[in-house]
Short mmCIF file of C-alpha atoms in Angstrom, two decimals:
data_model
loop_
_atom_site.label_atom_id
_atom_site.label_comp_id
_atom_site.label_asym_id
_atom_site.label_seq_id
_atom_site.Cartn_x
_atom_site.Cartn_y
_atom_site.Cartn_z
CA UNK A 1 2.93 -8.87 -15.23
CA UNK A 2 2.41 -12.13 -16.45
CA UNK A 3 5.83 -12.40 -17.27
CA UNK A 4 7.22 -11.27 -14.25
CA UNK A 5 4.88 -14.55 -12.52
CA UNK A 6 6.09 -17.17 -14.79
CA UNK A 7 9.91 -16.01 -14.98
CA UNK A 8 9.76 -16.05 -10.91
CA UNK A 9 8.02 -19.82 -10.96
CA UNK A 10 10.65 -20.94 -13.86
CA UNK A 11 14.10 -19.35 -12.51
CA UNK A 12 13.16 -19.40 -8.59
CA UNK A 13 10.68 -21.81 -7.97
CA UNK A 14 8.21 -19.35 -6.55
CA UNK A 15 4.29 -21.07 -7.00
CA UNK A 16 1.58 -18.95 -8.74
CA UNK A 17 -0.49 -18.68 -5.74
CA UNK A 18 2.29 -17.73 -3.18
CA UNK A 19 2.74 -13.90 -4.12
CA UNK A 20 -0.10 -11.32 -3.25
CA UNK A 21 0.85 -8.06 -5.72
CA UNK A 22 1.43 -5.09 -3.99
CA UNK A 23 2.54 -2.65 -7.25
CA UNK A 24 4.83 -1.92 -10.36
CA UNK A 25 7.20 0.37 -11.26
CA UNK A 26 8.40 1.39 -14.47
CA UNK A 27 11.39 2.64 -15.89
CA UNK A 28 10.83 4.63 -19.18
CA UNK A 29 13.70 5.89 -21.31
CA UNK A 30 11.96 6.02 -24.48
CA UNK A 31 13.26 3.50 -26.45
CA UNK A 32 13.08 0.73 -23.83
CA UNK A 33 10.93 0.51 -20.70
CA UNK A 34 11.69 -2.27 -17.78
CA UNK A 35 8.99 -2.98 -15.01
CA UNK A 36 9.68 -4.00 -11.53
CA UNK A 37 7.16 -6.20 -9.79
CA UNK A 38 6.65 -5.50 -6.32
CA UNK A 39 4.63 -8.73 -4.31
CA UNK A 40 4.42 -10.17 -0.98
CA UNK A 41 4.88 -13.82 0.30
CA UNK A 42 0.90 -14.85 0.75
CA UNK A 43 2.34 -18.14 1.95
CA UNK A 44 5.79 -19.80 3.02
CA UNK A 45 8.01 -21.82 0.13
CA UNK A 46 11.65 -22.41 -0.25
CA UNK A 47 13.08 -21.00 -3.32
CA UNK A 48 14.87 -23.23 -5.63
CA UNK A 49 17.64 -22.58 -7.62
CA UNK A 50 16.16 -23.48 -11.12
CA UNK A 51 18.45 -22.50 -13.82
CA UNK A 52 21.98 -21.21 -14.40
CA UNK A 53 21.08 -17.34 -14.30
CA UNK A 54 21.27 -17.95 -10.17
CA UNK A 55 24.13 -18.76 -8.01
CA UNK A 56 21.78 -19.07 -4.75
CA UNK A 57 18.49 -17.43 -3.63
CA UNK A 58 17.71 -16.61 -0.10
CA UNK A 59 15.37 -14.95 1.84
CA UNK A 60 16.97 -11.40 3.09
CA UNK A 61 15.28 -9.12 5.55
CA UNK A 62 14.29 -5.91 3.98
CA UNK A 63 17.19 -3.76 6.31
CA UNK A 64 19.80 -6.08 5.39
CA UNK A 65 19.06 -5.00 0.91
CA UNK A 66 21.32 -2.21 0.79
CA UNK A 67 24.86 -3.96 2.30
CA UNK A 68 24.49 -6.63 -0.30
CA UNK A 69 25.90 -6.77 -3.93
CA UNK A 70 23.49 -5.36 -5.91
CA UNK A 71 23.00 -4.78 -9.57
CA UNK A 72 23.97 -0.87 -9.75
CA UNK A 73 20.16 -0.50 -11.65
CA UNK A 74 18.92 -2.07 -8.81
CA UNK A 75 20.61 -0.42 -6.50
CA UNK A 76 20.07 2.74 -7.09
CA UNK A 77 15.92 2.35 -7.43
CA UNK A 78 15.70 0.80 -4.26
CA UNK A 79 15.64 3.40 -1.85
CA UNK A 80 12.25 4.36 -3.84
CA UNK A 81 11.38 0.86 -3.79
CA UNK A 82 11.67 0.28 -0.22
CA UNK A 83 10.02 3.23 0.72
CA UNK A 84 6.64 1.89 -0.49
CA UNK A 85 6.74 -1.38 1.11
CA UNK A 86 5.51 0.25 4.22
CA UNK A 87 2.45 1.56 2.57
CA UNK A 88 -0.90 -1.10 2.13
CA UNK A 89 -3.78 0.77 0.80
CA UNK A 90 -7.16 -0.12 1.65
CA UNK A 91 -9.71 0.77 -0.50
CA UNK A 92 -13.35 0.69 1.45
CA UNK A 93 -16.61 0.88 -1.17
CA UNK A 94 -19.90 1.78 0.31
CA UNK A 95 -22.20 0.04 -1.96
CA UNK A 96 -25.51 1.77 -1.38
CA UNK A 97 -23.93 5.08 -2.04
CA UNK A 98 -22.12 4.21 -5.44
CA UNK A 99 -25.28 2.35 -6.56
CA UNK A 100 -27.57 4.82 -5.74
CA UNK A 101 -25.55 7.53 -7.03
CA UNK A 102 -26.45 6.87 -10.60
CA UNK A 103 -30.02 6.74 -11.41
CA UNK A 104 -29.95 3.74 -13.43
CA UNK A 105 -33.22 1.55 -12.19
CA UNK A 106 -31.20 0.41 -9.37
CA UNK A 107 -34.20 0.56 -7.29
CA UNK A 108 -35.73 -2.05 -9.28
CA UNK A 109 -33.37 -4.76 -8.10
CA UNK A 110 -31.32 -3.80 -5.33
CA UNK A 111 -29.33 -7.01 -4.73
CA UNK A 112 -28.74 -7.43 -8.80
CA UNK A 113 -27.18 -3.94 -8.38
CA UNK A 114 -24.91 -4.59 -5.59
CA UNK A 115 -24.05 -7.68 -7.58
CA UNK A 116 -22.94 -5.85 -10.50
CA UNK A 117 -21.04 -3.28 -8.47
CA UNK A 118 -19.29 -6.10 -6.79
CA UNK A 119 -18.01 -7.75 -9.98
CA UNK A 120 -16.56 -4.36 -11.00
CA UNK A 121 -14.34 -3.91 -7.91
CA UNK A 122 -13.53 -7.96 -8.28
CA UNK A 123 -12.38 -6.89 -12.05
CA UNK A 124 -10.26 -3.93 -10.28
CA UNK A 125 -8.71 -6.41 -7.78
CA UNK A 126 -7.74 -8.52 -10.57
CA UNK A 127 -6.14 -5.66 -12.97
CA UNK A 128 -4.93 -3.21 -10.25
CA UNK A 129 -5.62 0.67 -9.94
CA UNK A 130 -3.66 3.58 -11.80
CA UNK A 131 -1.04 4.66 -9.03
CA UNK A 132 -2.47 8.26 -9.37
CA UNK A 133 -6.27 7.47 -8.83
CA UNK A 134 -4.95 6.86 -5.22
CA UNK A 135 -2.57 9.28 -5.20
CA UNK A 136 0.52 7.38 -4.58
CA UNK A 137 3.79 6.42 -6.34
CA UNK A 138 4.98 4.15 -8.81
CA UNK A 139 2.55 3.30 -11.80
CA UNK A 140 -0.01 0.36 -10.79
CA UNK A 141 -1.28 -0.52 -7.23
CA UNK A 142 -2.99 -3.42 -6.04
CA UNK A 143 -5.04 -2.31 -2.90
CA UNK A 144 -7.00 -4.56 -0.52
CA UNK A 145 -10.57 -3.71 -0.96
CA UNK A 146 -13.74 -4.12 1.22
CA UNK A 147 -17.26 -3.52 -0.15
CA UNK A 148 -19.89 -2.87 1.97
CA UNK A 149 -23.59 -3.95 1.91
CA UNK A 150 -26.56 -3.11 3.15
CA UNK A 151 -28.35 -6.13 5.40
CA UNK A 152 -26.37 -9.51 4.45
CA UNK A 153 -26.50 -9.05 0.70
CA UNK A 154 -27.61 -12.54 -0.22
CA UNK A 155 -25.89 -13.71 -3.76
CA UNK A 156 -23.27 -10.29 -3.75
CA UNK A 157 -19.93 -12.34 -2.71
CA UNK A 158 -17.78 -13.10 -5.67
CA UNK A 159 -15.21 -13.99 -3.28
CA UNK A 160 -14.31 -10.98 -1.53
CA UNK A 161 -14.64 -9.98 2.18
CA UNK A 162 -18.44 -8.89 2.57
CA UNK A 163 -19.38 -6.62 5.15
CA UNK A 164 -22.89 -4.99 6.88
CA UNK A 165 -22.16 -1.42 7.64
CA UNK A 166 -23.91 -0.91 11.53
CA UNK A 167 -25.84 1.97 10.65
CA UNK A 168 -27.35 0.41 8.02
CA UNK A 169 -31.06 -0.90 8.22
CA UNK A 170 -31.08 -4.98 8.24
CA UNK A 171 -33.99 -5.00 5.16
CA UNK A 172 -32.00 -2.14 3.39
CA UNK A 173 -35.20 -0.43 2.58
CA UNK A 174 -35.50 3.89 2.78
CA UNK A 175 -34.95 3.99 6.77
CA UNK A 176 -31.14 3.26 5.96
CA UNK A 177 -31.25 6.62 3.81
CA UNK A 178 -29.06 9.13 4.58
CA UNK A 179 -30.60 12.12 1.41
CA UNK A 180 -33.66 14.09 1.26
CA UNK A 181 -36.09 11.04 1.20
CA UNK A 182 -34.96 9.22 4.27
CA UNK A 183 -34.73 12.28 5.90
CA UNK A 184 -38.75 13.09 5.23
CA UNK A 185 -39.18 9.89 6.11
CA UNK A 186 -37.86 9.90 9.51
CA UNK A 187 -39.77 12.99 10.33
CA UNK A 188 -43.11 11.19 9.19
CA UNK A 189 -42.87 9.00 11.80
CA UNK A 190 -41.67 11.47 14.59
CA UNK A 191 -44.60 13.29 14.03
CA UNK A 192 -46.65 10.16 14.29
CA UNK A 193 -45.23 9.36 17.69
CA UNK A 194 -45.87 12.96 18.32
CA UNK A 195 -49.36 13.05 17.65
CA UNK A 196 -48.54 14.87 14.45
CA UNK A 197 -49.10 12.22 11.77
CA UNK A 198 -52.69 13.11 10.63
CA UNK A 199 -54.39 16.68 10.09
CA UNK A 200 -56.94 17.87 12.25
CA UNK A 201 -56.00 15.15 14.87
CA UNK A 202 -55.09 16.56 18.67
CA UNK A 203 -53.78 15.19 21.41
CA UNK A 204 -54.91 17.47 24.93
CA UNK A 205 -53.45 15.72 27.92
CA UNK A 206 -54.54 18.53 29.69
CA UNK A 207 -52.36 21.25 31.91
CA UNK A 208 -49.19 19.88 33.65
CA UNK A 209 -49.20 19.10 37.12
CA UNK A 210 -47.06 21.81 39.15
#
């Protein structure tokens, strides 16, 4: 991979932050393996013709690939190739569930928790996800992700989108929960409002007018 970015920046002039990774695809026959790097344009440059292994470079739209010249390796991988270009996974993290999934003292310090799930997703984004953990082709994908939080999740953005799911509660305490305890929870308080709340206590508005 990081071969693939510095041979593009030294041969075609293409800057390190001007290609968002999309996926890779490998070609194994045993003895010799050869990745193909898959990116998209995150920003407009002109490439420039920066050593003798190119004649010119220009930008071609994608339907226009298979009436040019190619190399016959190329060539023949490409209908494969093109046929993922359409696809842009988006991988969406509810943070409350995956922390609170694993009993690990999460409880203790919610916001340290999201923070730690956080920088694991950032560490995916940055390496890129086995093709068949998302069930697609090819052999690494780099997904968009989103990671949501419960209330604003002060000091949980290490530079990825941040969201507050609706149904969420703003202080993130156990009226947010969706299991067994926010569930007994909720009916606590119904049965307040209903009169419920405390044994031995009635409430006798009297018969009903007709």
């Amino acid at each position: 991979m990081t071969a693939a970015l510095r041979e593009s920046a030294e041969e075609a002039g293409v800057p390190e932050d001007g290609i968002d990774l999309r996926h890779t695809a490998v070609l194994d026959l045993g003895f010799w393996t050869y990745t193909t790097v898959v990116g998209r344009a995150s920003r407009p440059f002109a490439p420039v013709v920066a050593d003798r292994e190119s004649l010119a470079l220009a930008w071609v739209p994608v339907a226009d690939v298979p009436d040019l010249p190619l190399h016959p390796g190329f060539g023949a991988s490409w209908p494969a190739l093109r046929a993922t270009l359409d696809r842009t996974p988006h991988v969406v993290v509810d943070a409350a569930n995956v922390v609170g999934s694993v009993p690990d003292g999460w409880w203790k310090d919610r916001a340290g928790a999201a923070s730690r799930l956080v920088a694991r997703v950032s560490a995916l984004a940055a390496s890129g996800v086995d093709a068949a953990a998302l069930d697609l082709p090819s052999a690494t994908w780099w997904p968009r992700w989103t990671v949501v939080l419960e209330g604003g999740g002060p000091g949980c953005d290490p530079g990825r989108r941040r969201r507050r799911h609706p149904s969420r509660s703003p202080r993130g305490d156990r009226r947010a929960g969706t299991g067994r305890r926010g569930r007994r929870d909720r009916r606590r308080r119904a049965d307040r409002r209903r009169g419920r709340g405390r044994p031995g206590r009635r409430r006798d508005r009297g018969p009903r007018p007709p």
